[in-house]
PDB file of C-alpha atoms in Angstrom:
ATOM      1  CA  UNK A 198     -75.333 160.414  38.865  1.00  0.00           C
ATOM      2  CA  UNK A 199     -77.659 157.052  38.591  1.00  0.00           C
ATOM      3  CA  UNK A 200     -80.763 158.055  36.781  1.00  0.00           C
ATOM      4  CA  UNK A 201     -84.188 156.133  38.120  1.00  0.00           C
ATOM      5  CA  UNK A 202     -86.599 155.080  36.064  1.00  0.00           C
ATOM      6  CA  UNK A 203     -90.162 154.539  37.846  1.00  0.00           C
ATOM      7  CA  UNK A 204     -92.447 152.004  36.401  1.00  0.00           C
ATOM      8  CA  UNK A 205     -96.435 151.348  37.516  1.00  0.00           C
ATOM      9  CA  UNK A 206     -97.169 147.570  38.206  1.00  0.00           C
ATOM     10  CA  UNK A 207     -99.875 145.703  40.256  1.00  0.00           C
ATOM     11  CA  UNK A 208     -99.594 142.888  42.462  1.00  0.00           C
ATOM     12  CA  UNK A 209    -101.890 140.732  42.842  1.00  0.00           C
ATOM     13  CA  UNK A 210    -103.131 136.715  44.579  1.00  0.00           C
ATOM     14  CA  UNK A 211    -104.329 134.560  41.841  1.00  0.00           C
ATOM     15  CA  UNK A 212    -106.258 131.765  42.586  1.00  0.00           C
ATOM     16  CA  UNK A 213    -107.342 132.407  46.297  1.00  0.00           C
ATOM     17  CA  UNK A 214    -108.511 130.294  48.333  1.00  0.00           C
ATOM     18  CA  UNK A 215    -112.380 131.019  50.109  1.00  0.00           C
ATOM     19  CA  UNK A 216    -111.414 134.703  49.227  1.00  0.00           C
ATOM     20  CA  UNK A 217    -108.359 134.542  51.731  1.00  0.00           C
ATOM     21  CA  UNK A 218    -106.054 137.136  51.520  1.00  0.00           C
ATOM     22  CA  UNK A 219    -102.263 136.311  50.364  1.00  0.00           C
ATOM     23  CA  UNK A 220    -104.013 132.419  50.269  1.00  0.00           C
ATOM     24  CA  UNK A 221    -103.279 132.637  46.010  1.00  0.00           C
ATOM     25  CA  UNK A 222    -100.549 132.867  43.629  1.00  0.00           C
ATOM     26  CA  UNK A 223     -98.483 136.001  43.585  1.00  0.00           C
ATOM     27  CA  UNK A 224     -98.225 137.817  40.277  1.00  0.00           C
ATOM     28  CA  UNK A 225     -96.496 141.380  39.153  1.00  0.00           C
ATOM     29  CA  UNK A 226     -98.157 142.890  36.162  1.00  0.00           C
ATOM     30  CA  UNK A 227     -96.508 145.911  34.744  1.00  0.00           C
ATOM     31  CA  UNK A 228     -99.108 148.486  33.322  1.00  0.00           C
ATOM     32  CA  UNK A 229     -96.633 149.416  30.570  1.00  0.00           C
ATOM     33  CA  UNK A 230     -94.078 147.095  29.267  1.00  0.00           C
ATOM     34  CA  UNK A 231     -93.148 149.249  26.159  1.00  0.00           C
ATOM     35  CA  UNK A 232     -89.557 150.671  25.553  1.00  0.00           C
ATOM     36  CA  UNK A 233     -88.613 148.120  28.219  1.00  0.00           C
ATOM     37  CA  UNK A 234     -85.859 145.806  26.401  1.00  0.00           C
ATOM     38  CA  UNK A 235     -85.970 142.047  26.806  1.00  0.00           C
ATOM     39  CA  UNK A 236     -83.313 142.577  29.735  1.00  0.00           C
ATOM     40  CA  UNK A 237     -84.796 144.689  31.717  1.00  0.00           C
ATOM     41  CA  UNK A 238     -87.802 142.627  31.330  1.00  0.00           C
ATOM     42  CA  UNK A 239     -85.782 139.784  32.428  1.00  0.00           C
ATOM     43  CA  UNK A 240     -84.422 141.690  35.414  1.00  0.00           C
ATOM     44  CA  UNK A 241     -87.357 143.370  36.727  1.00  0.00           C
ATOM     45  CA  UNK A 242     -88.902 139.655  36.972  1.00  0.00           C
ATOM     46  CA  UNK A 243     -85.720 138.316  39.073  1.00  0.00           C
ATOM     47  CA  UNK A 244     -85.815 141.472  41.110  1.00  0.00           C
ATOM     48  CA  UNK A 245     -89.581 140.529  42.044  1.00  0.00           C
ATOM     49  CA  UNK A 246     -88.491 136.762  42.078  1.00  0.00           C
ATOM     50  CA  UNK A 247     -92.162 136.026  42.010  1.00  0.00           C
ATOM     51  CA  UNK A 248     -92.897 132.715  39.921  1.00  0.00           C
ATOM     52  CA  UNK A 249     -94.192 134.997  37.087  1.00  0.00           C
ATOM     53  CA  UNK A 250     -93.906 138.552  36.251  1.00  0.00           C
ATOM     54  CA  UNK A 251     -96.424 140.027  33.230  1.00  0.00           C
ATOM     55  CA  UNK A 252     -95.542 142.765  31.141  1.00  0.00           C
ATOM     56  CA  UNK A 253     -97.939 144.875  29.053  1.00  0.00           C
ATOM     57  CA  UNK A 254     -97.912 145.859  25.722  1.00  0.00           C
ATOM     58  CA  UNK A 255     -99.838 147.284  22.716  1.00  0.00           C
ATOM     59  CA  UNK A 256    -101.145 144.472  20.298  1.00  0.00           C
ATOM     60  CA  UNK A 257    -102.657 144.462  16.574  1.00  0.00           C
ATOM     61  CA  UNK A 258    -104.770 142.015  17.245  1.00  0.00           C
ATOM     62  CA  UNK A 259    -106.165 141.691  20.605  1.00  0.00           C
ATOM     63  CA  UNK A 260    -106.635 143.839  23.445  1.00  0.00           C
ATOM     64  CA  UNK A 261    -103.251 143.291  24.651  1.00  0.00           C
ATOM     65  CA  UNK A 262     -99.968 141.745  24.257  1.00  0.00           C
ATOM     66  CA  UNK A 263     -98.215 139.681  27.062  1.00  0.00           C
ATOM     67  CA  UNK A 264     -94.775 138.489  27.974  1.00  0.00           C
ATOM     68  CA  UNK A 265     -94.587 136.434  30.909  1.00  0.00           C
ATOM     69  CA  UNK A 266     -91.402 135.754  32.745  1.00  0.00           C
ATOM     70  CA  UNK A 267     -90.001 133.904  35.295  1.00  0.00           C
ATOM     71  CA  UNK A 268     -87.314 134.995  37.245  1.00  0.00           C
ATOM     72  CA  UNK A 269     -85.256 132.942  35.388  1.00  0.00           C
ATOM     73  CA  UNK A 270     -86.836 132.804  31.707  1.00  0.00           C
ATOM     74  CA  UNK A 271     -89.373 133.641  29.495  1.00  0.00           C
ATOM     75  CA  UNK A 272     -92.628 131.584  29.444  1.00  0.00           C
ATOM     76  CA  UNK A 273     -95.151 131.846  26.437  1.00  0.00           C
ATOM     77  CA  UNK A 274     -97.750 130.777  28.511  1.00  0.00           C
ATOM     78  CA  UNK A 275     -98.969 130.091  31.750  1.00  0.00           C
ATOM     79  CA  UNK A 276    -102.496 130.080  33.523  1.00  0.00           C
ATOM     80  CA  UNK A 277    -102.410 132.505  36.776  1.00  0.00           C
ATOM     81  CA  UNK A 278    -100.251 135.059  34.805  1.00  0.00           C
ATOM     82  CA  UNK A 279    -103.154 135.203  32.254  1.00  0.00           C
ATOM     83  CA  UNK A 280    -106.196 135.492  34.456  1.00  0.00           C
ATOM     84  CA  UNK A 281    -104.319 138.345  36.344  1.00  0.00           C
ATOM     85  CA  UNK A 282    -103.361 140.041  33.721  1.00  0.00           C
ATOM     86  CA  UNK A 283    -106.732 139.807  32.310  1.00  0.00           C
ATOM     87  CA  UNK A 284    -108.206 141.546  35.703  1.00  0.00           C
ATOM     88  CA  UNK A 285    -105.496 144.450  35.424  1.00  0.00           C
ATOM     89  CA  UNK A 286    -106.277 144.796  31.702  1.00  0.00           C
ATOM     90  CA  UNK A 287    -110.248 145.116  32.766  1.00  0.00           C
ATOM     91  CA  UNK A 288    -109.354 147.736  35.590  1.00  0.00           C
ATOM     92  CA  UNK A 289    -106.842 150.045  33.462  1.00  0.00           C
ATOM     93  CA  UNK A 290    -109.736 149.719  30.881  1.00  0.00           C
ATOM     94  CA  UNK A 291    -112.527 150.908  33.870  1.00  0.00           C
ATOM     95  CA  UNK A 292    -115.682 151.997  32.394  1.00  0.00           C
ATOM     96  CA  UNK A 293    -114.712 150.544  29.441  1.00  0.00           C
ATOM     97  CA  UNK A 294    -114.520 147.044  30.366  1.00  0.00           C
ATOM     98  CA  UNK A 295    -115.608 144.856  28.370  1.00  0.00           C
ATOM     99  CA  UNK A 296    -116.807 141.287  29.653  1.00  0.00           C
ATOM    100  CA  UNK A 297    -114.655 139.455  27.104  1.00  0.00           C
ATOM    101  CA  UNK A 298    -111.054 140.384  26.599  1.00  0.00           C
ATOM    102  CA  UNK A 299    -108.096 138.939  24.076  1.00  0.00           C
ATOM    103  CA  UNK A 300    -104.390 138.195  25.423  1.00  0.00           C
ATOM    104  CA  UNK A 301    -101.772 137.840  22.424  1.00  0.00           C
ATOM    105  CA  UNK A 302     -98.827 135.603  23.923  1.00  0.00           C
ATOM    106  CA  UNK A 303     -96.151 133.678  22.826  1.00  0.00           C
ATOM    107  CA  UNK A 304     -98.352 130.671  22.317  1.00  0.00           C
ATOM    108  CA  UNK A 305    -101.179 132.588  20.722  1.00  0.00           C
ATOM    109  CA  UNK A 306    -104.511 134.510  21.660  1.00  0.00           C
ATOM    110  CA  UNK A 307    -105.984 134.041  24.553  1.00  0.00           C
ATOM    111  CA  UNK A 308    -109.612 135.018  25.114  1.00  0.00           C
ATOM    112  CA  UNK A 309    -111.272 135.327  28.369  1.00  0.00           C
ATOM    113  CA  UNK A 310    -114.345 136.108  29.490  1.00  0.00           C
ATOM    114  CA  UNK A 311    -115.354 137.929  32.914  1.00  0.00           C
ATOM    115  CA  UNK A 312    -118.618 137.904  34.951  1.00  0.00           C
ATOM    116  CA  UNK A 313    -118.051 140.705  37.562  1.00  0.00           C
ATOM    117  CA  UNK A 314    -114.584 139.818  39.327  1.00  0.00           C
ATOM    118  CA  UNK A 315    -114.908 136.360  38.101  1.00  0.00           C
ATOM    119  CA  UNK A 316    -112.448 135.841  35.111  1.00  0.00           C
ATOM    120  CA  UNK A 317    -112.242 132.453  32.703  1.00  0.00           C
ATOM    121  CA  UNK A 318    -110.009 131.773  30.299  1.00  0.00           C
ATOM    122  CA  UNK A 319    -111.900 130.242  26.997  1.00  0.00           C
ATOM    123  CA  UNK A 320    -109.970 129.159  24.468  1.00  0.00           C
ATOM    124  CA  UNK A 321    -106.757 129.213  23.279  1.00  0.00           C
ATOM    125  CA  UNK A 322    -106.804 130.758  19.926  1.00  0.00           C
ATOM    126  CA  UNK A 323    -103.459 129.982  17.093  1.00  0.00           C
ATOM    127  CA  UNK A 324    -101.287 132.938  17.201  1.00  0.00           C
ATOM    128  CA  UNK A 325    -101.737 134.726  13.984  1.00  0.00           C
ATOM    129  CA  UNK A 326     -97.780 134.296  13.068  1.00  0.00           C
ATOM    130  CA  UNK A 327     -96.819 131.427  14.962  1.00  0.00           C
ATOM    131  CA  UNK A 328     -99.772 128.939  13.826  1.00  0.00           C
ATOM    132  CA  UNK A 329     -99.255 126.848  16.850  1.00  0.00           C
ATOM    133  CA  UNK A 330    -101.272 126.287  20.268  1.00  0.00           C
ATOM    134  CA  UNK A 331    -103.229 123.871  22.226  1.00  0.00           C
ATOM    135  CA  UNK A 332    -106.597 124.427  23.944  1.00  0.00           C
ATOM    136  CA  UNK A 333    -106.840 124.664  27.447  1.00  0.00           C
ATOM    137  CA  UNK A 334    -109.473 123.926  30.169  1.00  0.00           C
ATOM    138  CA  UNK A 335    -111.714 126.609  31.493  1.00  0.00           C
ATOM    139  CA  UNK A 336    -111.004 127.979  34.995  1.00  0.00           C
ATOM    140  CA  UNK A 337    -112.932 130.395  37.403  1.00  0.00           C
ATOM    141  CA  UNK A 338    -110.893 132.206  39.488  1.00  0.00           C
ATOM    142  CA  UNK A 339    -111.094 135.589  40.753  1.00  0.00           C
ATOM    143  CA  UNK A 340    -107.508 137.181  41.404  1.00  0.00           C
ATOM    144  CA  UNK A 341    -107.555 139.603  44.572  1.00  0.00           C
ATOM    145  CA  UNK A 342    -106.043 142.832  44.054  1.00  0.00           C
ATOM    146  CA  UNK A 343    -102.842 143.020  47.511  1.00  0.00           C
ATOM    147  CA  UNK A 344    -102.008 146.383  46.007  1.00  0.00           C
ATOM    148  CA  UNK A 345    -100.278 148.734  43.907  1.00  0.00           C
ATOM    149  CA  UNK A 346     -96.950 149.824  43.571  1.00  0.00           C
ATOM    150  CA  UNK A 347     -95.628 152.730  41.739  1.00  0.00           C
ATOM    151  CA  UNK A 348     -92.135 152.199  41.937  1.00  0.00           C
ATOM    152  CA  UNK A 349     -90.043 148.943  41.176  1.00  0.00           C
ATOM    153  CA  UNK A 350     -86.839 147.821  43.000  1.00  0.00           C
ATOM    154  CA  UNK A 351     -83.365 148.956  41.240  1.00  0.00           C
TER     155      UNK A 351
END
């Protein structure tokens, strides 16, 4: 007997264009990327074979940690992954939202600020153990939310 295992994600259209629906980049953002092995990480992202795949997990010091994949490979960093992620991070937070938000990724801590649905990252923080990173450019985008799923492909 094969045993399922059922996993809540979001996907969502980064970057849209004039608020046009599917007019953005597609991202999958898992709501809970703990106990899930580097593997099934891996595989869940080629399964989706979207250009990134975002995976969510508990952090020390910010309000979360991401791992971004490709369907192919890991990526410790990448803009649209990070401003939808950010958005799923504010609505799994819901009341509690706050307007400014930390990411902790392979490449360091991300902070981003929001104003409504309009999310931008800030600056690119050092990572506290890696002591490497580059700054990066502000962008406004607003990622539209194409829907939920409950259940990923096996």
């Amino acid at each position: 007997m094969t045993t399922r295992a059922s996993y809540r994600y979001h996907l969502l259209n980064v970057f849209t264009r004039d608020a046009a629906a599917l007019s953005g980049n597609p991202l999958c953002v898992f709501e809970d990327g703990s106990g899930l092995d580097d593997a099934t990480q891996q595989s869940l992202a080629r399964q989706f074979n979207l250009s990134e795949t975002t995976f969510l997990l508990p952090s020390r010091c910010a309000s979360a940690r991401v791992r971004i994949f490709t369907p192919d490979f890991e990526l410790p960093f990448a803009g649209h992954p990070t401003l939808g992620t950010a958005h799923v991070v504010r609505l799994l937070a819901g009341a509690a939202a706050a307007d400014s938000l930390t990411l902790e990724m392979l490449a360091g801590v991300i902070q981003v600020a929001a104003r409504g649905d309009q999310l931008a990252e800030r600056h690119h923080a050092r990572h506290p153990d890696r002591q490497r990173g580059r700054g990066r450019p502000d962008r406004d985008q607003a990622p539209e939310r194409r829907g939920q799923g409950d259940r990923a492909p096996h």
